[in-house]
Short mmCIF file of C-alpha atoms and ligand atoms in Angstrom, two decimals:
data_model
loop_
_atom_site.label_atom_id
_atom_site.label_comp_id
_atom_site.label_asym_id
_atom_site.label_seq_id
_atom_site.Cartn_x
_atom_site.Cartn_y
_atom_site.Cartn_z
CA MET M 1258 160.15 158.93 73.86
CA ALA M 1259 162.10 157.50 70.91
CA GLU M 1260 162.76 153.83 71.44
CA ARG M 1261 166.22 152.27 71.24
CA THR M 1262 166.55 148.54 70.53
CA ILE M 1263 169.16 146.56 72.48
CA GLY M 1264 170.07 143.14 71.14
CA ILE M 1265 170.85 140.56 73.82
CA THR M 1266 171.94 136.96 74.13
CA LEU M 1267 170.72 134.79 76.98
CA LEU M 1268 173.27 132.13 77.89
CA GLY M 1269 171.09 129.68 79.82
CA CYS M 1270 167.32 129.53 80.00
CA GLY M 1271 166.55 127.53 83.12
CA VAL M 1272 164.85 128.88 86.23
CA VAL M 1273 166.28 132.40 86.02
CA GLY M 1274 166.76 132.66 82.25
CA SER M 1275 163.13 131.85 81.52
CA GLY M 1276 162.11 134.42 84.16
CA VAL M 1277 164.18 137.05 82.35
CA ALA M 1278 162.57 136.13 79.02
CA ARG M 1279 159.17 136.39 80.68
CA ILE M 1280 159.76 139.82 82.22
CA LEU M 1281 161.18 141.19 78.96
CA ALA M 1282 158.10 139.95 77.10
CA GLU M 1283 155.43 140.81 79.66
CA GLN M 1284 156.88 144.18 80.70
CA ARG M 1285 157.97 145.30 77.25
CA ASP M 1286 155.70 148.34 77.23
CA LEU M 1287 156.45 149.38 80.81
CA ILE M 1288 160.19 149.11 80.23
CA ALA M 1289 159.95 151.04 76.94
CA ARG M 1290 157.81 153.76 78.55
CA ARG M 1291 160.11 154.18 81.53
CA THR M 1292 163.50 153.78 79.85
CA GLY M 1293 163.07 154.20 76.11
CA LEU M 1294 164.63 150.76 75.68
CA VAL M 1295 163.31 147.72 73.86
CA PHE M 1296 165.17 144.45 74.39
CA ASP M 1297 165.47 142.09 71.46
CA VAL M 1298 166.39 138.59 72.68
CA ARG M 1299 168.29 137.47 69.58
CA HIS M 1300 169.64 134.19 70.96
CA VAL M 1301 168.85 131.82 73.80
CA VAL M 1302 171.69 129.35 74.29
CA VAL M 1303 171.01 126.12 76.17
CA ARG M 1304 172.36 122.60 76.51
CA ASP M 1305 169.25 120.82 75.23
CA PRO M 1306 167.17 122.87 72.76
CA ALA M 1307 164.46 120.18 72.68
CA LYS M 1308 163.51 120.84 76.31
CA VAL M 1309 160.18 122.60 76.80
CA ARG M 1310 160.77 126.00 78.42
CA GLY M 1311 159.02 129.33 78.81
CA ALA M 1312 160.93 131.02 76.00
CA GLY M 1313 157.99 131.45 73.61
CA LYS M 1314 159.10 131.99 70.01
CA LEU M 1315 162.68 132.85 70.92
CA HIS M 1316 165.62 131.52 68.93
CA VAL M 1317 166.80 128.67 71.18
CA HIS M 1318 169.99 126.86 70.13
CA THR M 1319 173.35 125.55 71.34
CA ASP M 1320 175.83 127.71 69.42
CA ALA M 1321 177.17 130.00 72.14
CA ASN M 1322 179.95 131.40 69.95
CA ALA M 1323 177.56 132.54 67.23
CA ALA M 1324 175.26 134.03 69.87
CA ILE M 1325 178.06 136.05 71.45
CA ASN M 1326 179.70 137.08 68.15
CA ASP M 1327 176.46 138.32 66.57
CA PRO M 1328 177.22 142.01 65.83
CA GLN M 1329 173.60 142.91 66.69
CA VAL M 1330 174.09 141.60 70.23
CA HIS M 1331 175.04 144.43 72.60
CA VAL M 1332 174.76 142.68 75.98
CA VAL M 1333 175.41 139.06 77.00
CA VAL M 1334 173.45 137.65 79.93
CA GLU M 1335 175.11 134.65 81.58
CA LEU M 1336 172.62 132.44 83.43
CA ILE M 1337 174.30 129.05 83.09
CA GLY M 1338 175.98 129.05 86.50
CA GLY M 1339 179.19 127.46 87.79
CA THR M 1340 182.80 128.03 86.83
CA GLY M 1341 183.05 125.84 83.72
CA ALA M 1342 181.42 126.79 80.41
CA ALA M 1343 180.06 129.99 81.95
CA ALA M 1344 183.57 131.28 82.68
CA ASP M 1345 184.78 130.69 79.11
CA LEU M 1346 181.74 132.35 77.60
CA VAL M 1347 181.89 135.37 79.90
CA ARG M 1348 185.56 135.81 78.95
CA LYS M 1349 184.67 135.58 75.27
CA ALA M 1350 182.01 138.28 75.56
CA LEU M 1351 184.23 140.60 77.59
CA ALA M 1352 187.12 140.19 75.17
CA LEU M 1353 184.79 141.41 72.42
CA GLY M 1354 184.00 144.47 74.56
CA LYS M 1355 180.44 143.29 75.20
CA PRO M 1356 179.08 144.00 78.68
CA VAL M 1357 178.00 140.98 80.70
CA VAL M 1358 175.14 140.63 83.15
CA THR M 1359 175.39 137.58 85.41
CA ALA M 1360 173.75 135.99 88.45
CA ASN M 1361 176.71 133.67 88.97
CA LYS M 1362 178.15 134.06 92.49
CA SER M 1363 180.34 130.96 92.16
CA LEU M 1364 182.11 132.48 89.18
CA LEU M 1365 182.56 135.92 90.73
CA ALA M 1366 183.67 134.59 94.12
CA ALA M 1367 186.33 132.46 92.42
CA GLN M 1368 187.41 134.57 89.45
CA GLY M 1369 185.94 138.03 90.04
CA ARG M 1370 189.30 139.78 90.22
CA GLU M 1371 190.45 138.51 86.79
CA LEU M 1372 187.06 138.98 85.16
CA PHE M 1373 186.70 142.57 86.35
CA ALA M 1374 190.22 143.31 85.08
CA LEU M 1375 189.39 141.74 81.74
CA ALA M 1376 186.22 143.79 81.46
CA LYS M 1377 188.12 147.02 82.15
CA LYS M 1378 190.87 146.10 79.71
CA HIS M 1379 188.26 145.83 76.95
CA ASN M 1380 186.33 148.89 78.06
CA SER M 1381 183.40 146.71 79.04
CA ALA M 1382 181.53 145.99 82.30
CA ILE M 1383 180.11 143.23 84.46
CA SER M 1384 176.87 143.65 86.39
CA PHE M 1385 175.89 141.11 89.01
CA GLU M 1386 172.95 142.32 91.10
CA ALA M 1387 171.29 138.88 91.03
CA SER M 1388 174.38 137.10 92.36
CA CYS M 1389 173.58 138.00 96.00
CA GLY M 1390 170.21 138.18 97.68
CA GLY M 1391 168.18 137.30 94.55
CA GLY M 1392 165.85 140.22 93.85
CA ILE M 1393 167.08 142.42 96.73
CA PRO M 1394 169.01 145.39 95.30
CA ILE M 1395 171.92 144.97 97.71
CA ILE M 1396 174.69 145.42 95.12
CA GLN M 1397 173.07 148.66 93.98
CA ALA M 1398 172.88 149.75 97.63
CA LEU M 1399 176.55 149.03 98.32
CA THR M 1400 177.83 150.57 95.08
CA HIS M 1401 175.53 153.60 95.06
CA GLY M 1402 173.23 154.29 98.02
CA LEU M 1403 175.83 153.60 100.72
CA ILE M 1404 178.91 154.71 98.79
CA ALA M 1405 179.71 157.54 101.24
CA ASN M 1406 179.53 155.28 104.29
CA GLU M 1407 182.39 153.64 106.14
CA ILE M 1408 180.85 150.21 106.67
CA SER M 1409 181.61 148.52 109.97
CA ALA M 1410 179.58 145.35 109.52
CA LEU M 1411 177.41 143.42 107.14
CA VAL M 1412 175.35 140.57 108.58
CA GLY M 1413 172.95 138.61 106.44
CA ILE M 1414 170.75 135.64 105.81
CA VAL M 1415 171.55 135.08 102.13
CA ASN M 1416 170.61 131.47 101.49
CA GLY M 1417 166.90 130.82 101.13
CA THR M 1418 167.24 127.04 101.18
CA CYS M 1419 168.99 127.00 104.56
CA ASN M 1420 166.50 129.49 105.95
CA VAL M 1421 163.57 127.31 104.81
CA ILE M 1422 165.15 124.29 106.53
CA LEU M 1423 165.98 126.17 109.75
CA THR M 1424 162.52 127.72 109.89
CA ARG M 1425 160.89 124.27 109.74
CA MET M 1426 163.27 122.89 112.39
CA THR M 1427 162.61 125.89 114.67
CA VAL M 1428 158.90 126.48 114.21
CA ASN M 1429 157.72 122.92 113.60
CA GLY M 1430 160.38 120.97 115.50
CA TRP M 1431 161.26 118.93 112.39
CA THR M 1432 164.53 117.05 112.07
CA TYR M 1433 167.13 118.27 109.59
CA LYS M 1434 166.31 115.32 107.30
CA GLU M 1435 162.57 116.03 107.31
CA ALA M 1436 163.11 119.74 106.65
CA LEU M 1437 165.61 119.09 103.85
CA ALA M 1438 163.23 116.60 102.18
CA GLU M 1439 160.46 119.21 102.15
CA ALA M 1440 162.83 121.92 100.81
CA GLN M 1441 163.72 119.53 97.96
CA ARG M 1442 160.07 118.71 97.29
CA LEU M 1443 159.21 122.42 97.08
CA GLY M 1444 162.12 123.08 94.69
CA TYR M 1445 164.22 125.20 97.08
CA ALA M 1446 166.97 122.65 97.66
CA GLU M 1447 168.59 120.80 94.77
CA ALA M 1448 168.88 117.00 94.60
CA ASP M 1449 172.47 117.50 95.79
CA PRO M 1450 171.99 120.22 98.43
CA THR M 1451 175.68 120.40 99.41
CA MET M 1452 176.41 123.90 98.09
CA ASP M 1453 173.57 125.34 100.14
CA VAL M 1454 173.64 123.33 103.37
CA SER M 1455 177.44 123.32 103.69
CA GLY M 1456 177.40 127.13 103.77
CA ARG M 1457 179.45 127.48 100.55
CA ASP M 1458 176.73 129.31 98.61
CA THR M 1459 176.43 131.75 101.52
CA ALA M 1460 180.22 132.21 101.62
CA GLN M 1461 180.39 132.94 97.88
CA LYS M 1462 177.78 135.65 98.31
CA LEU M 1463 179.60 137.00 101.35
CA ALA M 1464 182.85 137.20 99.36
CA ILE M 1465 181.12 139.43 96.80
CA LEU M 1466 179.32 141.60 99.35
CA ALA M 1467 182.33 142.01 101.65
CA SER M 1468 184.58 142.98 98.72
CA LEU M 1469 182.25 145.85 97.90
CA ALA M 1470 181.56 146.86 101.50
CA PHE M 1471 185.21 146.97 102.55
CA ASP M 1472 186.99 147.99 99.29
CA ALA M 1473 189.07 144.82 99.51
CA THR M 1474 189.31 141.63 97.50
CA VAL M 1475 187.73 138.68 99.30
CA SER M 1476 187.45 135.18 97.93
CA GLU M 1477 185.56 132.18 99.23
CA SER M 1478 188.73 130.62 100.65
CA ASP M 1479 189.20 133.66 102.95
CA ILE M 1480 186.00 132.79 104.80
CA HIS M 1481 185.53 130.43 107.76
CA ILE M 1482 182.56 128.22 106.78
CA GLU M 1483 180.29 125.99 108.84
CA GLY M 1484 176.99 124.76 107.41
CA ILE M 1485 173.67 123.69 108.88
CA ASP M 1486 174.08 120.01 107.97
CA THR M 1487 175.51 119.10 111.37
CA LEU M 1488 173.14 121.17 113.47
CA ASP M 1489 171.44 119.25 116.28
CA PRO M 1490 167.73 120.10 116.81
CA LEU M 1491 168.47 119.96 120.54
CA ASP M 1492 170.49 123.18 120.18
CA ILE M 1493 167.62 124.87 118.36
CA ARG M 1494 165.38 124.01 121.34
CA PHE M 1495 167.86 125.18 123.97
CA ALA M 1496 168.55 128.37 122.01
CA LYS M 1497 164.82 129.08 121.96
CA GLU M 1498 164.63 128.57 125.72
CA LEU M 1499 167.42 131.14 126.13
CA GLY M 1500 165.63 133.67 123.89
CA TYR M 1501 167.52 133.03 120.67
CA VAL M 1502 166.82 131.74 117.16
CA ILE M 1503 169.48 129.91 115.14
CA LYS M 1504 170.15 131.34 111.66
CA LEU M 1505 172.86 130.63 109.11
CA LEU M 1506 174.55 134.02 108.97
CA ALA M 1507 177.07 135.55 106.61
CA ILE M 1508 179.11 137.94 108.73
CA ALA M 1509 181.72 140.48 107.68
CA GLU M 1510 182.79 142.96 110.32
CA ARG M 1511 185.73 145.09 111.22
CA ALA M 1512 187.48 143.61 114.25
CA GLN M 1513 185.97 144.96 117.44
CA GLY M 1514 187.66 147.98 118.93
CA SER M 1515 189.72 148.56 115.76
CA ALA M 1516 189.81 151.87 114.02
CA ALA M 1517 188.26 151.91 110.55
CA GLY M 1518 190.45 151.80 107.46
CA GLY M 1519 193.09 149.10 107.52
CA ALA M 1520 191.71 147.21 110.53
CA PRO M 1521 191.28 143.46 109.98
CA ILE M 1522 187.95 142.09 108.86
CA SER M 1523 186.33 139.04 110.38
CA LEU M 1524 184.68 136.90 107.68
CA ARG M 1525 182.59 133.91 108.58
CA VAL M 1526 179.56 131.80 107.77
CA HIS M 1527 178.08 129.65 110.52
CA PRO M 1528 174.85 128.79 112.31
CA THR M 1529 174.49 131.61 114.81
CA LEU M 1530 172.32 132.36 117.83
CA VAL M 1531 170.44 135.57 117.05
CA HIS M 1532 168.46 137.21 119.84
CA LYS M 1533 164.70 136.91 119.25
CA GLN M 1534 164.38 140.72 119.27
CA ASP M 1535 166.89 141.11 116.45
CA VAL M 1536 165.19 141.82 113.11
CA LEU M 1537 167.04 138.89 111.52
CA ALA M 1538 165.31 136.49 113.93
CA ASP M 1539 161.99 137.18 112.17
CA VAL M 1540 163.29 136.44 108.67
CA SER M 1541 161.56 133.17 107.82
CA GLY M 1542 161.33 130.68 104.99
CA SER M 1543 162.91 131.55 101.68
CA PHE M 1544 163.31 135.23 102.53
CA ASN M 1545 166.75 136.83 102.76
CA ALA M 1546 167.78 139.86 104.79
CA ILE M 1547 171.01 141.77 105.04
CA SER M 1548 171.82 144.23 107.82
CA VAL M 1549 174.42 146.83 106.87
CA TYR M 1550 175.98 149.22 109.38
CA GLY M 1551 177.27 152.46 107.86
CA HIS M 1552 178.96 155.21 109.89
CA ALA M 1553 176.56 157.86 108.61
CA LEU M 1554 173.38 155.91 107.94
CA GLY M 1555 173.63 153.59 110.92
CA HIS M 1556 171.73 150.30 110.70
CA CYS M 1557 169.98 149.59 107.42
CA LEU M 1558 168.08 146.40 106.58
CA PHE M 1559 167.51 144.95 103.12
CA TYR M 1560 164.78 142.33 103.10
CA GLY M 1561 163.10 140.36 100.33
CA ARG M 1562 163.05 137.24 98.23
CA GLY M 1563 166.60 135.98 97.90
CA ALA M 1564 165.97 133.37 95.22
CA GLY M 1565 163.39 132.05 92.79
CA GLN M 1566 162.57 132.68 89.18
CA MET M 1567 160.88 136.08 89.13
CA PRO M 1568 162.70 137.81 92.04
CA THR M 1569 166.07 136.86 90.58
CA ALA M 1570 164.99 137.77 87.06
CA SER M 1571 163.89 141.16 88.41
CA ALA M 1572 167.49 141.87 89.44
CA VAL M 1573 168.88 140.61 86.11
CA VAL M 1574 166.55 142.85 84.10
CA SER M 1575 167.45 145.81 86.30
CA ASP M 1576 171.13 145.18 85.44
CA LEU M 1577 170.21 144.88 81.76
CA ILE M 1578 168.52 148.27 81.84
CA GLN M 1579 171.42 149.94 83.71
CA THR M 1580 173.81 148.39 81.20
CA ALA M 1581 171.80 149.56 78.20
CA LEU M 1582 171.44 153.05 79.66
CA GLY M 1583 175.21 153.23 80.15
CA THR M 1584 175.03 153.86 83.91
CA ALA M 1585 176.47 150.43 84.75
CA ALA M 1586 179.57 151.00 82.61
CA LEU M 1587 180.09 154.46 84.07
CA ALA M 1588 179.99 153.20 87.66
CA PHE M 1589 182.09 150.16 86.80
CA LYS M 1590 184.79 152.33 85.22
CA GLN M 1591 184.74 155.13 87.77
CA LEU M 1592 184.29 153.43 91.16
CA GLN M 1593 187.41 151.92 92.70
CA ILE M 1594 185.56 149.27 94.69
CA PHE M 1595 185.58 146.30 92.33
CA ALA M 1596 187.90 143.41 93.09
CA ASP M 1597 190.42 144.12 90.30
CA GLY M 1598 191.33 147.51 91.76
CA THR M 1599 191.35 146.78 95.51
CA PRO M 1600 193.99 145.16 97.74
CA PRO M 1601 193.50 141.70 99.23
CA ALA M 1602 191.46 141.96 102.41
CA ASN M 1603 193.30 142.13 105.72
CA ILE M 1604 191.54 139.19 107.34
CA LEU M 1605 191.32 138.56 111.05
CA PRO M 1606 192.60 135.01 111.76
CA PHE M 1607 189.60 132.99 112.85
CA GLU M 1608 191.19 132.03 116.17
CA ASP M 1609 191.44 135.76 117.02
CA LEU M 1610 187.69 136.24 116.63
CA GLN M 1611 186.01 137.75 119.69
CA SER M 1612 182.53 136.37 120.11
CA ARG M 1613 180.01 135.21 122.63
CA TYR M 1614 179.46 131.45 122.61
CA TYR M 1615 176.84 128.81 123.27
CA LEU M 1616 178.21 125.48 124.53
CA ARG M 1617 176.38 122.26 125.21
CA VAL M 1618 178.18 119.48 127.05
CA LEU M 1619 176.80 116.10 127.98
CA ALA M 1620 177.94 115.59 131.56
CA LYS M 1621 177.65 112.91 134.23
CA ASP M 1622 175.00 114.03 136.69
CA GLN M 1623 177.19 113.89 139.79
CA PRO M 1624 178.73 116.31 142.30
CA GLY M 1625 181.50 118.65 141.13
CA VAL M 1626 180.93 118.28 137.37
CA MET M 1627 179.75 121.84 136.82
CA ALA M 1628 182.71 123.11 138.85
CA ARG M 1629 185.17 121.15 136.70
CA VAL M 1630 183.71 122.50 133.44
CA ALA M 1631 183.67 126.02 134.87
CA ALA M 1632 187.28 125.64 136.02
CA VAL M 1633 188.45 124.76 132.49
CA LEU M 1634 186.60 127.73 131.04
CA GLY M 1635 188.11 129.97 133.73
CA LYS M 1636 191.60 128.66 132.96
CA TYR M 1637 191.20 129.90 129.35
CA GLU M 1638 189.67 133.21 130.48
CA VAL M 1639 186.24 132.32 129.17
CA SER M 1640 183.65 133.97 131.40
CA ILE M 1641 180.26 132.28 131.84
CA SER M 1642 177.19 134.41 131.17
CA ALA M 1643 174.40 131.87 131.82
CA ILE M 1644 173.96 128.17 132.64
CA LEU M 1645 170.98 125.97 131.88
CA GLN M 1646 170.45 122.42 133.10
CA HIS M 1647 167.25 120.41 133.38
CA GLU M 1648 166.65 117.52 135.77
CA SER M 1649 167.80 114.35 134.07
CA ALA M 1650 164.99 111.97 133.29
CA GLU M 1651 166.86 108.78 132.57
CA ASN M 1652 170.51 107.62 132.44
CA ASN M 1653 173.18 109.45 134.35
CA HIS M 1654 174.16 111.97 131.65
CA VAL M 1655 172.56 115.38 131.33
CA PRO M 1656 173.05 118.25 128.87
CA ILE M 1657 174.47 121.42 130.39
CA VAL M 1658 174.14 124.54 128.29
CA ILE M 1659 176.47 127.45 128.90
CA THR M 1660 176.56 130.85 127.26
CA THR M 1661 179.67 132.98 127.60
CA HIS M 1662 180.65 136.60 127.62
CA LEU M 1663 183.01 137.75 124.87
CA ALA M 1664 185.89 135.32 124.48
CA LYS M 1665 188.56 134.53 121.94
CA GLU M 1666 187.81 131.72 119.49
CA GLY M 1667 191.27 130.16 119.92
CA ALA M 1668 190.99 130.09 123.72
CA LEU M 1669 187.46 128.75 123.55
CA GLN M 1670 188.46 125.89 121.23
CA ARG M 1671 191.35 124.97 123.53
CA ALA M 1672 188.92 124.96 126.46
CA ILE M 1673 186.50 122.73 124.54
CA ARG M 1674 189.26 120.24 123.76
CA GLU M 1675 190.10 120.03 127.47
CA ILE M 1676 186.42 119.76 128.47
CA ASN M 1677 185.94 116.95 125.93
CA SER M 1678 188.78 115.04 127.59
CA LEU M 1679 187.29 115.22 131.10
CA PRO M 1680 186.18 111.75 132.32
CA VAL M 1681 182.83 113.20 133.43
CA ILE M 1682 182.02 114.47 129.93
CA GLN M 1683 180.65 112.52 126.99
CA PRO M 1684 182.22 114.29 123.95
CA PRO M 1685 181.88 116.11 121.69
CA ALA M 1686 180.63 119.38 123.15
CA ALA M 1687 178.47 121.43 120.78
CA CYS M 1688 179.69 124.96 120.15
CA LEU M 1689 177.83 127.76 118.39
CA ARG M 1690 178.46 131.48 118.23
CA ILE M 1691 176.10 134.17 119.48
CA ILE M 1692 175.92 137.45 117.64
CA ASP M 1693 175.28 140.75 119.31
CA GLN M 1694 174.50 143.17 116.54
CA PRO M 1695 176.85 146.17 116.53
CA LYS M 1696 175.49 149.30 118.18
CA GLU M 1697 174.64 152.05 115.71
CA SER M 1698 177.43 154.51 115.05
CA SER M 1699 177.22 157.56 117.29
CA ALA M 1700 178.64 159.80 114.54
CA ILE M 1701 175.17 161.05 113.60
CA GLN M 1702 172.20 160.37 115.87
P1 NAP O 2855 169.26 126.25 85.85
O1 NAP O 2855 167.81 126.27 86.05
O2 NAP O 2855 170.01 125.01 86.09
O3 NAP O 2855 169.53 126.75 84.33
C1 NAP O 2855 170.79 126.68 83.75
C2 NAP O 2855 170.65 126.90 82.27
O4 NAP O 2855 171.93 126.85 81.65
C3 NAP O 2855 169.81 125.84 81.54
O5 NAP O 2855 168.99 126.44 80.59
C4 NAP O 2855 170.86 124.95 80.85
O6 NAP O 2855 170.40 124.39 79.63
C5 NAP O 2855 171.91 125.96 80.53
N1 NAP O 2855 173.24 125.38 80.40
C6 NAP O 2855 173.91 124.58 81.26
N2 NAP O 2855 175.13 124.28 80.79
C7 NAP O 2855 175.23 124.90 79.59
C8 NAP O 2855 176.25 124.97 78.61
N3 NAP O 2855 177.42 124.34 78.77
N4 NAP O 2855 176.01 125.71 77.50
C9 NAP O 2855 174.84 126.36 77.35
N5 NAP O 2855 173.83 126.33 78.23
C10 NAP O 2855 174.03 125.60 79.34
O7 NAP O 2855 169.97 127.40 86.73
P2 NAP O 2855 169.29 128.68 87.38
O8 NAP O 2855 168.67 128.32 88.66
O9 NAP O 2855 168.50 129.40 86.36
O10 NAP O 2855 170.60 129.52 87.76
C11 NAP O 2855 171.31 130.29 86.83
C12 NAP O 2855 172.30 131.19 87.56
O11 NAP O 2855 171.58 132.06 88.41
C13 NAP O 2855 173.30 130.46 88.46
O12 NAP O 2855 174.53 131.13 88.44
C14 NAP O 2855 172.67 130.57 89.84
O13 NAP O 2855 173.61 130.50 90.89
C15 NAP O 2855 172.08 131.95 89.74
N6 NAP O 2855 170.98 132.20 90.67
C16 NAP O 2855 169.92 131.38 90.70
C17 NAP O 2855 168.87 131.65 91.57
C18 NAP O 2855 167.67 130.77 91.64
O14 NAP O 2855 166.79 131.04 92.46
N7 NAP O 2855 167.55 129.75 90.81
C19 NAP O 2855 168.94 132.77 92.41
C20 NAP O 2855 170.04 133.61 92.32
C21 NAP O 2855 171.07 133.32 91.45
P3 NAP O 2855 169.22 123.29 79.61
O15 NAP O 2855 168.00 124.03 80.05
O16 NAP O 2855 169.13 122.84 78.20
O17 NAP O 2855 169.62 122.21 80.57
N1 HSE O 2856 170.43 128.28 96.36
C1 HSE O 2856 170.27 129.66 96.64
C2 HSE O 2856 169.41 129.85 97.89
C3 HSE O 2856 169.60 130.41 95.52
O1 HSE O 2856 168.78 128.90 98.35
O2 HSE O 2856 169.36 130.96 98.38
C4 HSE O 2856 170.57 130.95 94.54
O3 HSE O 2856 171.31 132.01 95.09
#
């Protein structure tokens, strides 16, 4: 096969960028044999060129403008991250009609709509497989493999750091602090872990995935977010006793009982009780998994390494190849699923969410307490599914754990406020949501 050389610029050569450089060097022959393409990394732009990095003999410098303007550069790969310099440089490349490959979920979740429009205006394209789920080809699946499916729900574990922490807390009984310290030591969590543990990183990924799954523009601010940083290990233990595992889930689903099409979408990120028989319960450590429910395919699970140098670089290089082959631009131009061409999502107000709940209240161990808590729940039409209480060992307060049938979030929160104000209760009550995975569509069995 005749080889075609594609000049590229790498903006950023940290964890992911050096992985991309490594794959392009190590797999040069395989890529050339399979695709007929040879990638020439003409520029590697960084902040500090003196830093030692795995970029071999590559031309490492700080002049981003020269690297983007170089007429021999056909594709720009943005691996800086964030919404500052990266945003300006992506805009510059797109304005020159150069396609961009990026792993930057923060940028796309905040400015995707404008950037996609800019790319189309200049007859260019943006590819972003590595922005969600690391090396898992979930963007490819949503934009190609599942394109004929009406998607009813997408439920995923998309933050490796949180999953590492939760796995330690669940399996080893560690405290949040202990588990976070280990995640930092192993290089999963950053020195400032806020983006991950607050749930924001998960929400940014959900914004991108939900936009594609539901043909609607979703941004991070549309999503209800709760992180794992306030999770009490006690709830992990009680959940286990009830047959559940707690995972930080990204959830996008059409409101229950609604017809497809314009029905509102529930969008949320929160620690969630997942039944131990659910496939997501077995997703441990830094692995990610995304369940997608399509009307024709039914339940489909995407599982793999959601972060890290080589898995993420694998997705970036895949985008590079699709871009160089021209298939990325074709799909980008033709498919009306990218955020610039879709309406804002019709979002279900969070208080209208229908869910099952897990509640833990610390109650005085005396007659009538359970009845008073149950009466408040009954008043707000929250039906109890199960109750768990152990004999109290010391003092006169005891945790009571209650799971509910489906209830409305707004009603449940009003009930919790009233329960917290009861003189027999030591507030605050803990409240987590339980997910029952949607049943497979009956359209095709
Ligand atoms: P990183 O290790 O911090 O690397 C960032 C790179 O950008 C560094 O080479 C840095 O230069 C360079 N840089 C920073 N500011 C710059 C500027 N103003 N001009 C030019 N270069 C600049 O980050 P990363 O982990 O590789 O992440 C890159 C992107 O991939 C982010 O969007 C991230 O969200 C995404 N991502 C990462 C992972 C992962 O597992 N790490 C997974 C999925 C997606 P110096 O090296 O000189 O400091
Ligand atoms: N911080 C992310 C995670 C990796 O832990 O999954 C980048 O997407």
